[in-house]
């Protein structure tokens, strides 16, 4: 079951929700995550939940098709799962032509494919609807977002806990009207609302194999190239017990302010912190949004390791400077030493799928 959707739409949160639902029904699951770089918050987070998770790093599923199928086979052998949930990179599209059709051609005897689900963040849908002036995301990103939804069999409007019912109706009606061949569902991955209906729709459906015949790879590549990627790790040490939550909030808030000042739209800023006995995870998915914790540290602690993953419409060298500055500022304000800091900052290369089947 491939769970796609733009960066920050809630893929990892909903995969965790679906996995828990399946485990409660006595089913076995495996997960494959994916990223353009390495050091992934999502993999660490899902593994910490006790789920069998493998990752495809250094490029998207379509450009690493054989690695994806190798990881699925590895999971099949070691875990014998009933279902493998796969999270493609959030800036990736054309999954039907590059993943579904090749899988169907080569592996039909071994696996069944569930329909392609694509998650949508209400804020992103609204920006797409209104081409809102408050969005500093360029048109190319809207193009990518639209292509992701065009090939979806099931469009899943997520984060409805943050909407009033009228908005849910309005956004759902818009998505149904605009993407007529897709089934549209509304969920809250965070609160576990609507997950059962989504799973039933996926289990009861078949992929429509709606290849994007008219996708313009130059525009797609241009959209991906607008996004800068930063993956990094560091060790934080306090003299005594430190407030990890406060550090994460200060660090992410510093970055948000900086990107807002420069009008660099944020796709997703995420931090995962792990200590000896506890862990925390927090994100920012909107330039005007708040730091949202999926989990906070319960107690103070003297040291943690952190993973930082940022996806922002900015040049990699600007990202690098912004991260160093935010880390320095937040460390000095919170009285913590950041050591062993390593990061990679880059732009994804032009998408170059191993296979592309369009009829
Ligand atoms: N309010 C609300 N927040 C949510 C919901 N689902 C996810 N989020 C939050 O949205 C942010 C992004 O969630 P993720 O699950 O990491 O999103 P993702 O699509 O996997 O992100 P990438 O892997 O970076 O593309 C996190 O702060 C989540 O807690 C939801 O149903 N409601
Ligand atoms: Mg994710």
mmCIF file of C-alpha atoms in Angstrom, residues 1-6 9 11 14 18 83 85-86 88 95-96 100 113-121 125 145-158 171-172 175-176 178-187 193-210:
data_model
loop_
_atom_site.group_PDB
_atom_site.id
_atom_site.type_symbol
_atom_site.label_atom_id
_atom_site.label_comp_id
_atom_site.label_asym_id
_atom_site.label_seq_id
_atom_site.Cartn_x
_atom_site.Cartn_y
_atom_site.Cartn_z
ATOM 1 C CA UNK A 1 0.000 0.000 0.000
ATOM 2 C CA UNK A 2 1.654 3.194 -1.200
ATOM 3 C CA UNK A 3 0.786 6.259 0.896
ATOM 4 C CA UNK A 4 1.851 9.330 -1.074
ATOM 5 C CA UNK A 5 1.233 13.026 -0.639
ATOM 6 C CA UNK A 6 3.150 16.278 -0.502
ATOM 7 C CA UNK A 9 0.856 16.054 4.615
ATOM 8 C CA UNK A 11 2.166 10.232 5.521
ATOM 9 C CA UNK A 14 -1.024 7.943 9.049
ATOM 10 C CA UNK A 18 -2.764 2.220 9.864
ATOM 11 C CA UNK A 83 0.820 -5.778 4.176
ATOM 12 C CA UNK A 85 3.146 0.206 3.734
ATOM 13 C CA UNK A 86 5.437 2.362 1.589
ATOM 14 C CA UNK A 88 7.482 7.750 -1.120
ATOM 15 C CA UNK A 95 4.205 6.915 -9.237
ATOM 16 C CA UNK A 96 1.740 4.948 -11.367
ATOM 17 C CA UNK A 100 2.751 0.694 -9.985
ATOM 18 C CA UNK A 113 -1.120 -3.696 -5.102
ATOM 19 C CA UNK A 114 -3.590 -1.625 -3.158
ATOM 20 C CA UNK A 115 -4.917 1.511 -4.848
ATOM 21 C CA UNK A 116 -2.658 4.575 -4.661
ATOM 22 C CA UNK A 117 -3.614 6.767 -1.691
ATOM 23 C CA UNK A 118 -2.468 10.383 -1.728
ATOM 24 C CA UNK A 119 -2.772 12.506 1.395
ATOM 25 C CA UNK A 120 -3.602 16.197 1.181
ATOM 26 C CA UNK A 121 -3.005 18.844 3.833
ATOM 27 C CA UNK A 125 -5.486 22.364 -0.769
ATOM 28 C CA UNK A 145 0.798 18.995 -5.992
ATOM 29 C CA UNK A 146 -1.824 18.775 -8.758
ATOM 30 C CA UNK A 147 -0.013 15.911 -10.513
ATOM 31 C CA UNK A 148 0.176 13.988 -7.244
ATOM 32 C CA UNK A 149 -3.587 14.276 -6.838
ATOM 33 C CA UNK A 150 -4.364 13.529 -10.513
ATOM 34 C CA UNK A 151 -2.913 10.027 -10.333
ATOM 35 C CA UNK A 152 -4.443 9.174 -6.954
ATOM 36 C CA UNK A 153 -7.045 6.434 -6.664
ATOM 37 C CA UNK A 154 -7.936 7.611 -3.165
ATOM 38 C CA UNK A 155 -7.401 11.238 -2.109
ATOM 39 C CA UNK A 156 -7.246 11.455 1.657
ATOM 40 C CA UNK A 157 -7.890 14.912 3.098
ATOM 41 C CA UNK A 158 -5.946 14.767 6.371
ATOM 42 C CA UNK A 171 -12.558 21.088 0.647
ATOM 43 C CA UNK A 172 -13.909 17.579 0.045
ATOM 44 C CA UNK A 175 -11.395 17.720 -4.452
ATOM 45 C CA UNK A 176 -14.270 15.551 -5.757
ATOM 46 C CA UNK A 178 -11.549 18.662 -9.500
ATOM 47 C CA UNK A 179 -10.325 15.049 -9.417
ATOM 48 C CA UNK A 180 -13.403 13.201 -10.647
ATOM 49 C CA UNK A 181 -11.888 9.740 -10.951
ATOM 50 C CA UNK A 182 -10.641 9.591 -7.389
ATOM 51 C CA UNK A 183 -12.440 8.510 -4.268
ATOM 52 C CA UNK A 184 -12.168 11.306 -1.669
ATOM 53 C CA UNK A 185 -12.031 10.574 2.064
ATOM 54 C CA UNK A 186 -11.418 12.789 5.094
ATOM 55 C CA UNK A 187 -9.348 11.700 8.089
ATOM 56 C CA UNK A 193 -10.420 9.448 12.746
ATOM 57 C CA UNK A 194 -11.487 7.823 9.484
ATOM 58 C CA UNK A 195 -8.603 5.338 9.334
ATOM 59 C CA UNK A 196 -10.880 2.293 9.292
ATOM 60 C CA UNK A 197 -12.905 3.615 6.350
ATOM 61 C CA UNK A 198 -9.710 4.434 4.500
ATOM 62 C CA UNK A 199 -8.310 0.955 5.067
ATOM 63 C CA UNK A 200 -11.589 -0.643 3.913
ATOM 64 C CA UNK A 201 -11.545 1.494 0.758
ATOM 65 C CA UNK A 202 -7.943 0.468 0.093
ATOM 66 C CA UNK A 203 -8.595 -3.215 0.797
ATOM 67 C CA UNK A 204 -11.710 -3.275 -1.333
ATOM 68 C CA UNK A 205 -10.274 -1.359 -4.279
ATOM 69 C CA UNK A 206 -7.925 -1.912 -7.177
ATOM 70 C CA UNK A 207 -5.348 0.487 -8.569
ATOM 71 C CA UNK A 208 -6.808 2.463 -11.484
ATOM 72 C CA UNK A 209 -3.358 2.647 -13.122
ATOM 73 C CA UNK A 210 -3.986 6.249 -14.159
#
